[in-house]
Short mmCIF file of C-alpha atoms and ligand atoms in Angstrom, two decimals:
data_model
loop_
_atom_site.label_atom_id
_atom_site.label_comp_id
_atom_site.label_asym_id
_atom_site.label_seq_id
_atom_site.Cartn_x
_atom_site.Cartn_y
_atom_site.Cartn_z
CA UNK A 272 -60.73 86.05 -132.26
CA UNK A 273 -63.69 88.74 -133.21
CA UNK A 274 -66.52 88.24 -132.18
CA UNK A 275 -67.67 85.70 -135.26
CA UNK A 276 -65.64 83.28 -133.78
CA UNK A 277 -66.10 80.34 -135.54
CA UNK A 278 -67.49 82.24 -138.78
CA UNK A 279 -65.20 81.43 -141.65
CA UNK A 280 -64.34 84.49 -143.67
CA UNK A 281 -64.57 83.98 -147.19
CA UNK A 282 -62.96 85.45 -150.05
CA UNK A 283 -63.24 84.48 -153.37
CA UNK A 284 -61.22 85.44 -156.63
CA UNK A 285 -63.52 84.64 -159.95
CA UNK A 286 -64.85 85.41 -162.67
CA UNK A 287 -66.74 89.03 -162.79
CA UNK A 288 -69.72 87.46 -164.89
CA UNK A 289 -71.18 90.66 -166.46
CA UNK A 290 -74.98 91.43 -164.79
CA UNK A 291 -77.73 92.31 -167.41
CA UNK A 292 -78.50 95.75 -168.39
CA UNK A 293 -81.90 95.29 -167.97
CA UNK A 294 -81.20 94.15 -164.02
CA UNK A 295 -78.44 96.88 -163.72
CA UNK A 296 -80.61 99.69 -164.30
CA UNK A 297 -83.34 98.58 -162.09
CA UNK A 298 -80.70 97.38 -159.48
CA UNK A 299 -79.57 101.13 -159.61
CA UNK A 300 -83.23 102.98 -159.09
CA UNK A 301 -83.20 100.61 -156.00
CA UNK A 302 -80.00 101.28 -154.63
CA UNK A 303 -78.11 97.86 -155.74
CA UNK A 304 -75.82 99.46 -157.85
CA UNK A 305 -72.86 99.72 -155.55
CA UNK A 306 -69.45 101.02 -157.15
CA UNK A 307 -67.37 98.69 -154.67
CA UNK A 308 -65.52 102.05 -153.25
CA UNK A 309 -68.65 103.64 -151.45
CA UNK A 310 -69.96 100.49 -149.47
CA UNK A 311 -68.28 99.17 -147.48
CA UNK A 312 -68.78 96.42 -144.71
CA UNK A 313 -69.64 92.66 -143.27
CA UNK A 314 -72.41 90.22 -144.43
CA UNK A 315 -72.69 87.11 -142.04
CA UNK A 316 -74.98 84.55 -144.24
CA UNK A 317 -75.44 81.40 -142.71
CA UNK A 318 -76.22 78.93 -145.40
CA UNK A 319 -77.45 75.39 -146.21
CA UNK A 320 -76.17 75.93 -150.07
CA UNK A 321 -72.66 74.26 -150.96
CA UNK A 322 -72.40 74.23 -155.12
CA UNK A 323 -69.27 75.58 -156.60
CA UNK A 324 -71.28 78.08 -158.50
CA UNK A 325 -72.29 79.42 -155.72
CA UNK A 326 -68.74 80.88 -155.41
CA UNK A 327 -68.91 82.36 -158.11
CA UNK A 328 -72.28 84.51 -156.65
CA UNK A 329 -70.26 85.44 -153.17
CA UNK A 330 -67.55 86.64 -155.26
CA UNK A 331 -69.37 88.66 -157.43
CA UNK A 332 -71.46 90.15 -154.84
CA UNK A 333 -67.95 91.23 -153.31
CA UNK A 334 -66.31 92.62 -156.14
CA UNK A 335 -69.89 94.72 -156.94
CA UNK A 336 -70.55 95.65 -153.40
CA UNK A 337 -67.25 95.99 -151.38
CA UNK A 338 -68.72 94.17 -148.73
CA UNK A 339 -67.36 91.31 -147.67
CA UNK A 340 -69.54 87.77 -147.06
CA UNK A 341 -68.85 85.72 -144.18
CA UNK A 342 -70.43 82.26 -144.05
CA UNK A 343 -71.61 79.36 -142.11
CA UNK A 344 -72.31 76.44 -143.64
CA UNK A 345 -74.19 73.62 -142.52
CA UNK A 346 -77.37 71.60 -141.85
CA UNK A 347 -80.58 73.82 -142.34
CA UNK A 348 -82.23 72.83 -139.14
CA UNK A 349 -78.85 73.43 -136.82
CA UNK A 350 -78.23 76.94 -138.57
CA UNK A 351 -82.11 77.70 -137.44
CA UNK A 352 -81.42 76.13 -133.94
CA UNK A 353 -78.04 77.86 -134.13
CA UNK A 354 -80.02 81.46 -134.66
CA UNK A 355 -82.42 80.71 -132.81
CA UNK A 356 -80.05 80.32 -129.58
CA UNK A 357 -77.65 83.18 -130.50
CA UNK A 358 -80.31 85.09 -129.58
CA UNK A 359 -80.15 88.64 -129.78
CA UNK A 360 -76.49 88.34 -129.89
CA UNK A 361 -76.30 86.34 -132.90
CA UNK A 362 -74.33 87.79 -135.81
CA UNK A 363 -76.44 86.07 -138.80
CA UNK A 364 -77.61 88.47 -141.10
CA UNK A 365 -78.93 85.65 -143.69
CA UNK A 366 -80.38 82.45 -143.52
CA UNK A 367 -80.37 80.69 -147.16
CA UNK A 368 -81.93 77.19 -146.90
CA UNK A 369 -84.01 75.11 -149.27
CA UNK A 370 -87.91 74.67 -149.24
CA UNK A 371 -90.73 76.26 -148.16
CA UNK A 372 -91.74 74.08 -145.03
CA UNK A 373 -88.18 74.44 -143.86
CA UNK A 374 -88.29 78.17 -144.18
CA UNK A 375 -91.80 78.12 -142.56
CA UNK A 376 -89.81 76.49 -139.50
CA UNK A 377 -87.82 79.16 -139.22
CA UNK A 378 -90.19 81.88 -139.23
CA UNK A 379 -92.09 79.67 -137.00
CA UNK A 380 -88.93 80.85 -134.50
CA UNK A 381 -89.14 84.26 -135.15
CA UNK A 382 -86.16 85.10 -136.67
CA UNK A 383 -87.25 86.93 -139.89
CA UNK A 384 -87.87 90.51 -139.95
CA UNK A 385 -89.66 91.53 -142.88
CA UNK A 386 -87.95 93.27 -146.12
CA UNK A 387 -89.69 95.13 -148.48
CA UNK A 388 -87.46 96.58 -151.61
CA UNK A 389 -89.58 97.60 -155.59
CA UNK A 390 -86.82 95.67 -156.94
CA UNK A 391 -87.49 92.44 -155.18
CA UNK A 392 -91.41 92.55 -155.87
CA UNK A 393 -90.71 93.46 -158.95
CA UNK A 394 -88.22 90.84 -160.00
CA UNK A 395 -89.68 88.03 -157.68
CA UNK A 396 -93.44 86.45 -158.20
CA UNK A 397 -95.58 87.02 -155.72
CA UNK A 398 -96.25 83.24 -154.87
CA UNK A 399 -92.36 82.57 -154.87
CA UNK A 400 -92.13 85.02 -151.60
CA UNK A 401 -93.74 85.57 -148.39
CA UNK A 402 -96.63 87.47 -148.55
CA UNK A 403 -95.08 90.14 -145.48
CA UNK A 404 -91.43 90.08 -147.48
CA UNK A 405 -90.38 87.44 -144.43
CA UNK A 406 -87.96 85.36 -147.17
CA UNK A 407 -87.60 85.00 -150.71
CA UNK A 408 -87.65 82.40 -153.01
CA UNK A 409 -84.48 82.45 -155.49
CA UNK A 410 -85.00 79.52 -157.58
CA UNK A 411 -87.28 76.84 -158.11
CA UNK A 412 -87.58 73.15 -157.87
CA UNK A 413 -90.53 70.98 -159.15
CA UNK A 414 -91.97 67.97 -157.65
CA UNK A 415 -92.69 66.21 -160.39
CA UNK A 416 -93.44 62.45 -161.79
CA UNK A 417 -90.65 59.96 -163.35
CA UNK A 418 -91.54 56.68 -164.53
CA UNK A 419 -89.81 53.35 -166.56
CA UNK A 420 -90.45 54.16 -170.34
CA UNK A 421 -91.06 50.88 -170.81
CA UNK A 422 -93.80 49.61 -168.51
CA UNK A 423 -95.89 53.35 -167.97
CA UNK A 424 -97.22 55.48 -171.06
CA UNK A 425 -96.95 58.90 -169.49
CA UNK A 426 -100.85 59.25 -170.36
CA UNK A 427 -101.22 57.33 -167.47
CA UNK A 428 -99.54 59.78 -165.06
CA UNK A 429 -100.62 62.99 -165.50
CA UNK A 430 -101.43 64.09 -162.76
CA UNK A 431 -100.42 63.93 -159.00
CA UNK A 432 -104.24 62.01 -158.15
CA UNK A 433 -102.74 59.24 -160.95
CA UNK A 434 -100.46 58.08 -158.38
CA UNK A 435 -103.34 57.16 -156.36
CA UNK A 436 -105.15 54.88 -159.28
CA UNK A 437 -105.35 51.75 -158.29
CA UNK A 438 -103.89 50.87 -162.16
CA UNK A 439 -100.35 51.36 -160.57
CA UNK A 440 -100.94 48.78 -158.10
CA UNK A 441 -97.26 47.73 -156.70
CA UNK A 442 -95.44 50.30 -158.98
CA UNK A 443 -95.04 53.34 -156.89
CA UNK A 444 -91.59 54.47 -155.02
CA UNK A 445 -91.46 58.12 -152.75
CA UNK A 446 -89.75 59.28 -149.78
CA UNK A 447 -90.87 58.63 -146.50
CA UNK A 448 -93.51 60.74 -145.53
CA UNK A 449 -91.71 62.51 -142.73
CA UNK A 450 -89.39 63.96 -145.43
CA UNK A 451 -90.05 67.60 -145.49
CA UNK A 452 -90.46 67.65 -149.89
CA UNK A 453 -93.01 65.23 -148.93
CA UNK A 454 -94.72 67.23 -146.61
CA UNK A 455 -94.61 70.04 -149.06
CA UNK A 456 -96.00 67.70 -151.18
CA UNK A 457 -98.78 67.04 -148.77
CA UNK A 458 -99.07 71.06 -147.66
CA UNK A 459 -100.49 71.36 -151.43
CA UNK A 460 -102.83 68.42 -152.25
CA UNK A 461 -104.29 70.10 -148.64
CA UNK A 462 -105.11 72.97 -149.76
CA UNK A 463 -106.38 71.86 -153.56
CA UNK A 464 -108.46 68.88 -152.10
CA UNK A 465 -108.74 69.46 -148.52
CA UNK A 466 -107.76 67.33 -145.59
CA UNK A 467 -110.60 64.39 -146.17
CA UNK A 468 -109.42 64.46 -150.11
CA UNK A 469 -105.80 64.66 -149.43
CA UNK A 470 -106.34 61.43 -146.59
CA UNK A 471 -107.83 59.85 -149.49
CA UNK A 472 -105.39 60.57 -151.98
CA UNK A 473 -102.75 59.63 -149.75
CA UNK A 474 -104.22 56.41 -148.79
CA UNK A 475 -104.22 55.77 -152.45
CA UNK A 476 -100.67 56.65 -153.19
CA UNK A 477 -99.36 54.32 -150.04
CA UNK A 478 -101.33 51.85 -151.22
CA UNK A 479 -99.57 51.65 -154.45
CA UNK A 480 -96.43 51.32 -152.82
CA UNK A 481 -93.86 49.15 -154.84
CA UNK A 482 -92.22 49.24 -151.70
CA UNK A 483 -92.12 51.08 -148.22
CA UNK A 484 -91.24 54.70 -148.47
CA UNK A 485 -87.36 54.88 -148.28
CA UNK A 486 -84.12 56.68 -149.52
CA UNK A 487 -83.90 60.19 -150.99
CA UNK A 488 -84.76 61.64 -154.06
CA UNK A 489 -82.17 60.08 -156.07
CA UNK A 490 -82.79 56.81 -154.52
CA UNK A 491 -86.65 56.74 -156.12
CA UNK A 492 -84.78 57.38 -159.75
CA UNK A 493 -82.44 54.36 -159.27
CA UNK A 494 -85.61 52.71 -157.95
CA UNK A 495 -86.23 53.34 -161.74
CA UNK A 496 -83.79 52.47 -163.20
CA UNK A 497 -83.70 48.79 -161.19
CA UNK A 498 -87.47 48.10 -162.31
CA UNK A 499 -88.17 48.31 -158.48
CA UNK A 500 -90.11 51.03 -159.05
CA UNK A 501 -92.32 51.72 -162.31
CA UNK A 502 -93.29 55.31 -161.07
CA UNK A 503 -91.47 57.50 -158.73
CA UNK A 504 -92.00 61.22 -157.31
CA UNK A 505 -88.71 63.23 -157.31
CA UNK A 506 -87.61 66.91 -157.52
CA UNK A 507 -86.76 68.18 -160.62
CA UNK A 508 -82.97 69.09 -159.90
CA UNK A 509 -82.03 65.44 -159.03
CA UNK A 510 -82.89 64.09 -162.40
CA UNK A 511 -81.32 67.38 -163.62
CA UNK A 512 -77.78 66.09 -162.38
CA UNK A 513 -77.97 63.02 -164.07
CA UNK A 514 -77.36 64.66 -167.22
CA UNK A 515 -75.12 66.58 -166.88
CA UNK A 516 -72.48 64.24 -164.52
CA UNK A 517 -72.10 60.85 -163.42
CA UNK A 518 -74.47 59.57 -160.15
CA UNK A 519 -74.17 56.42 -158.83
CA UNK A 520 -76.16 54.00 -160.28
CA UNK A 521 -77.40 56.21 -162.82
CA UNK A 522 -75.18 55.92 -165.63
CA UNK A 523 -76.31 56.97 -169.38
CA UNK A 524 -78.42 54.00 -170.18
CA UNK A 525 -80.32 53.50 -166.72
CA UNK A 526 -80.70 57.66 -167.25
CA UNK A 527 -82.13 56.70 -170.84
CA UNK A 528 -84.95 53.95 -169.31
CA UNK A 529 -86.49 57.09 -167.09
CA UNK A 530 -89.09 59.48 -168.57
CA UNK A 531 -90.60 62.34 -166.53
CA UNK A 532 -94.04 64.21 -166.67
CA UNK A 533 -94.66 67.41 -164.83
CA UNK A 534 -98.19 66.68 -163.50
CA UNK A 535 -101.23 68.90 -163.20
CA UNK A 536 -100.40 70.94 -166.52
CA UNK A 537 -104.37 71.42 -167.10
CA UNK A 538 -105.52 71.72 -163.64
CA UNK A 539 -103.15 73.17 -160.79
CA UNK A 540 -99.86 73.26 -162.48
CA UNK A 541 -96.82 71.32 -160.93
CA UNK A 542 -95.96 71.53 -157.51
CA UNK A 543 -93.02 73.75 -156.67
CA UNK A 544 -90.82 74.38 -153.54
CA UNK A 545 -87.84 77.10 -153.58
CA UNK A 546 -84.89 77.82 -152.36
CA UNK A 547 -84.79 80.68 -150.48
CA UNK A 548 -83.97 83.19 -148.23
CA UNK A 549 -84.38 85.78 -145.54
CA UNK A 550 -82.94 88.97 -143.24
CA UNK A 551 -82.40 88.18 -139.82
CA UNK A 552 -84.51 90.13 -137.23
CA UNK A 553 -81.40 91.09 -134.97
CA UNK A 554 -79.22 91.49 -138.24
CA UNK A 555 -76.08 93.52 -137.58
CA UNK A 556 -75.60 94.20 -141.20
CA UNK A 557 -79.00 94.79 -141.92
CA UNK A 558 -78.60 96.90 -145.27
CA UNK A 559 -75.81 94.56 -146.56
CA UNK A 560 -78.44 91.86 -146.33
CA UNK A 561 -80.96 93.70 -148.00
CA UNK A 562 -78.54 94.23 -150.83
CA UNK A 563 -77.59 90.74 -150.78
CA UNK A 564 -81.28 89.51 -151.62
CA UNK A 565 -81.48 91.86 -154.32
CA UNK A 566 -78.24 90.83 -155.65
CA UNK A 567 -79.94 87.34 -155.56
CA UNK A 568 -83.22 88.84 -157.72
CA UNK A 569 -80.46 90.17 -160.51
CA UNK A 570 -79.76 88.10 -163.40
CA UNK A 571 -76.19 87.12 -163.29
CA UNK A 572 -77.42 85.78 -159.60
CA UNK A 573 -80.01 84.10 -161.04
CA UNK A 574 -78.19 82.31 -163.44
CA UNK A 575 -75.54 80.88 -161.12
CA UNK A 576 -78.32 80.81 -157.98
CA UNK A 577 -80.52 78.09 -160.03
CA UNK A 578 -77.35 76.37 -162.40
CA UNK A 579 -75.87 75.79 -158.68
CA UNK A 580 -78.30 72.64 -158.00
CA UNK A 581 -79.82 72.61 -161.71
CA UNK A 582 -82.76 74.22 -160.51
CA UNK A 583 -85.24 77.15 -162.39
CA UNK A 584 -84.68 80.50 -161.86
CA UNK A 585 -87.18 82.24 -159.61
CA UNK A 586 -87.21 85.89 -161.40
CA UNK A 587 -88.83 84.91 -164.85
CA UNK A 588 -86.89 85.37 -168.49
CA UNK A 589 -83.85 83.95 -167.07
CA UNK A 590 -81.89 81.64 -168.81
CA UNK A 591 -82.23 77.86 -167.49
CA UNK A 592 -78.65 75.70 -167.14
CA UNK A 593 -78.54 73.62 -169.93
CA UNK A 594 -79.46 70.04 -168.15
CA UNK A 595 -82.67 72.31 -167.10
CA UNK A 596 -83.45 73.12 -170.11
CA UNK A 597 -83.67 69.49 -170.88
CA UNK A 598 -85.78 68.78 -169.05
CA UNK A 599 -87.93 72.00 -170.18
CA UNK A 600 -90.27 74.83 -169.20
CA UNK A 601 -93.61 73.76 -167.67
CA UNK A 602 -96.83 75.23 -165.41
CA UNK A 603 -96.05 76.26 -161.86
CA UNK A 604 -98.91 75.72 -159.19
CA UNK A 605 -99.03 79.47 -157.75
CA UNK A 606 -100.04 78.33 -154.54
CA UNK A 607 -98.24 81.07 -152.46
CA UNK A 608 -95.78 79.07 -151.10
CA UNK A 609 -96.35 80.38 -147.31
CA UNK A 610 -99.41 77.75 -147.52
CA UNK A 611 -96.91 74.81 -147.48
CA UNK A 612 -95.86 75.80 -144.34
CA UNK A 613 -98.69 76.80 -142.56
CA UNK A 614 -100.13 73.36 -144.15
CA UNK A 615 -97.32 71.55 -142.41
CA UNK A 616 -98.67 69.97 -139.11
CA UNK A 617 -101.48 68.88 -140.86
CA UNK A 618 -99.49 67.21 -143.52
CA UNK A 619 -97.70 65.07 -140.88
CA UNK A 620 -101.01 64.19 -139.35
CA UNK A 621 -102.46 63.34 -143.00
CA UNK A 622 -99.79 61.18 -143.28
CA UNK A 623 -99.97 59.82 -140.19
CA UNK A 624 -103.56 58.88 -140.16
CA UNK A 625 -103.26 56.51 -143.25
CA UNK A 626 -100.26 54.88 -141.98
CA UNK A 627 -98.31 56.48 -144.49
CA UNK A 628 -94.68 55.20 -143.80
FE1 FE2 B 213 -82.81 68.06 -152.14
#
């Protein structure tokens, strides 16, 4: 056994999806442009990601690169914990995991080193990425508002302070509040509002409750579609994947009772949490993994990154997935996202201190 040990090599045959000109050519001022031959090498990613698309991406970046991807898989907070006590021996090169607050956790460790390439602050916004290149955000997910089309006229829920009006009295279903989209959540209204507003806010919200906090995501839409709930806060890509394949308890007509409104269009824009990722600071294959992310910023990447989970692109001008583009383009709170983070602890305690289950 090498020294990877337990790291499952990966090979994949697929389809060579053709990468935009546009992408290519900037890919090849920054060095992405590999001709397969001339590299050469390992990439160790250790990732939270398991979509069949995202085959599709590792085989791609093969067949472009010549370097070959080796991957973990597994829960985001063990891969941290797993880096984290590999230590300086530890042969992770990438960490890909989903949201900001859990990425802030793992820079909270240390194990980021920071990358700075043109192409990725050209092809990645600014608030989509930490602000000393520590990780990368490679697609988007919104935090938005569903509600029953027949007892809530989306007037009424325009915005994320709605769901503290005391008008929805017994109607609203979320998460619990240790959930870490809900602390996102939370990181946000604390830095629009401040703590006192976002205590208030929250208070409201609980208050509201058509029931305690429970369940994940898709659990608030089937909440929905019961008439348990009359209003529920979900991410975008969950509601995504109920139109394009069959969930549980979410067939075609319960789908068909559930509207959605992404809140805040006038003020703030829509909360939004990534997917994202970032170099190792001990990586072995340090440029691989700098060539990796920018393979992630192209636009073939892009389009199989965000279709993976039915999530937005990051890099703008991509093309959505089709049960994305149902659901439609909308205004982004630009928050940088390192905020949600750093706004993390005090969520919990925000939560906390209204009794916020
Ligand atoms: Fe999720």
């Amino acid at each position: 056994m090498n020294r990877l040990g337990g790291l499952r090599g990966v090979r994949v045959s697929g389809l060579l999806a053709r990468i935009g000109a546009a992408a290519l050519l900037m890919a090849a001022a920054n060095g992405f442009a590999a001709t397969g031959a001339q590299a050469s090498g390992e990439l160790n990613l250790y990732s939270s990601r398991h979509y069949d698309t995202d085959e599709r991406l590792y085989s791609e970046f093969e067949e472009k690169t010549g370097i070959t991807i080796n991957r973990i898989e597994g829960n985001a907070d063990e891969l941290i914990q797993r880096i984290k006590s590999e230590g300086a021996n530890s042969p992770a090169d990438v960490l890909l995991t989903v949201d900001a607050g859990r990425i802030w956790r793992a820079q909270q460790m240390d194990i980021f080193q920071p990358v700075h390439t043109d192409f990725l602050e050209a092809r990645i916004p600014s608030y989509l990425r930490h602000p000393d290149g520590l990780w990368y955000g490679f697609s988007q997910r919104a935090r938005i508002i569903f509600y029953d089309k027949a007892r809530i006229s989306p007037t009424q829920i325009q915005t994320y302070d709605a769901l503290a009006d005391p008008a929805l009295k017994g109607m609203v279903c979320t998460r619990s509040s240790s959930n870490i989209y809900m602390l996102s959540l939370m990181a946000a209204q604390i830095e629009h509002k401040g703590e006192e507003g976002a205590k208030t806010w929250a208070a409201g919200v609980y208050a509201n409750r058509a029931r305690e906090p429970q369940g994940g995501d898709t659990d608030q839409l089937r909440g929905i579609a019961s008439g348990e709930c009359a209003v529920a806060v979900a991410n975008t890509y969950y509601f995504a994947r109920t139109l394009r394949s069959e969930v549980k308890g979410l067939d075609e007509t319960q789908v068909a009772k559930i509207g959605w409104v992404f809140p805040n269009q006038s003020t703030t824009g829509a909360h939004v949490n990534i997917s994202g990722a970032g170099v190792i600071k001990t990586a072995p294959n340090k440029e691989n993994a700098i060539k990796f992310l920018e393979y992630l910023a192209s636009d073939s990447a892009q389009a199989y990154f965000s279709a993976g989970n039915d999530e937005y692109p990051a890099v703008p001008g991509v093309e959505l997935s089709e049960s994305v583009a149902k659901l439609g383009l909308f205004r982004q709170d630009t928050m940088n996202l390192a905020k949600l983070g750093e706004n993390q602890p005090l969520a919990q305690k925000v939560y906390d201190e209204v009794g916020y289950k």
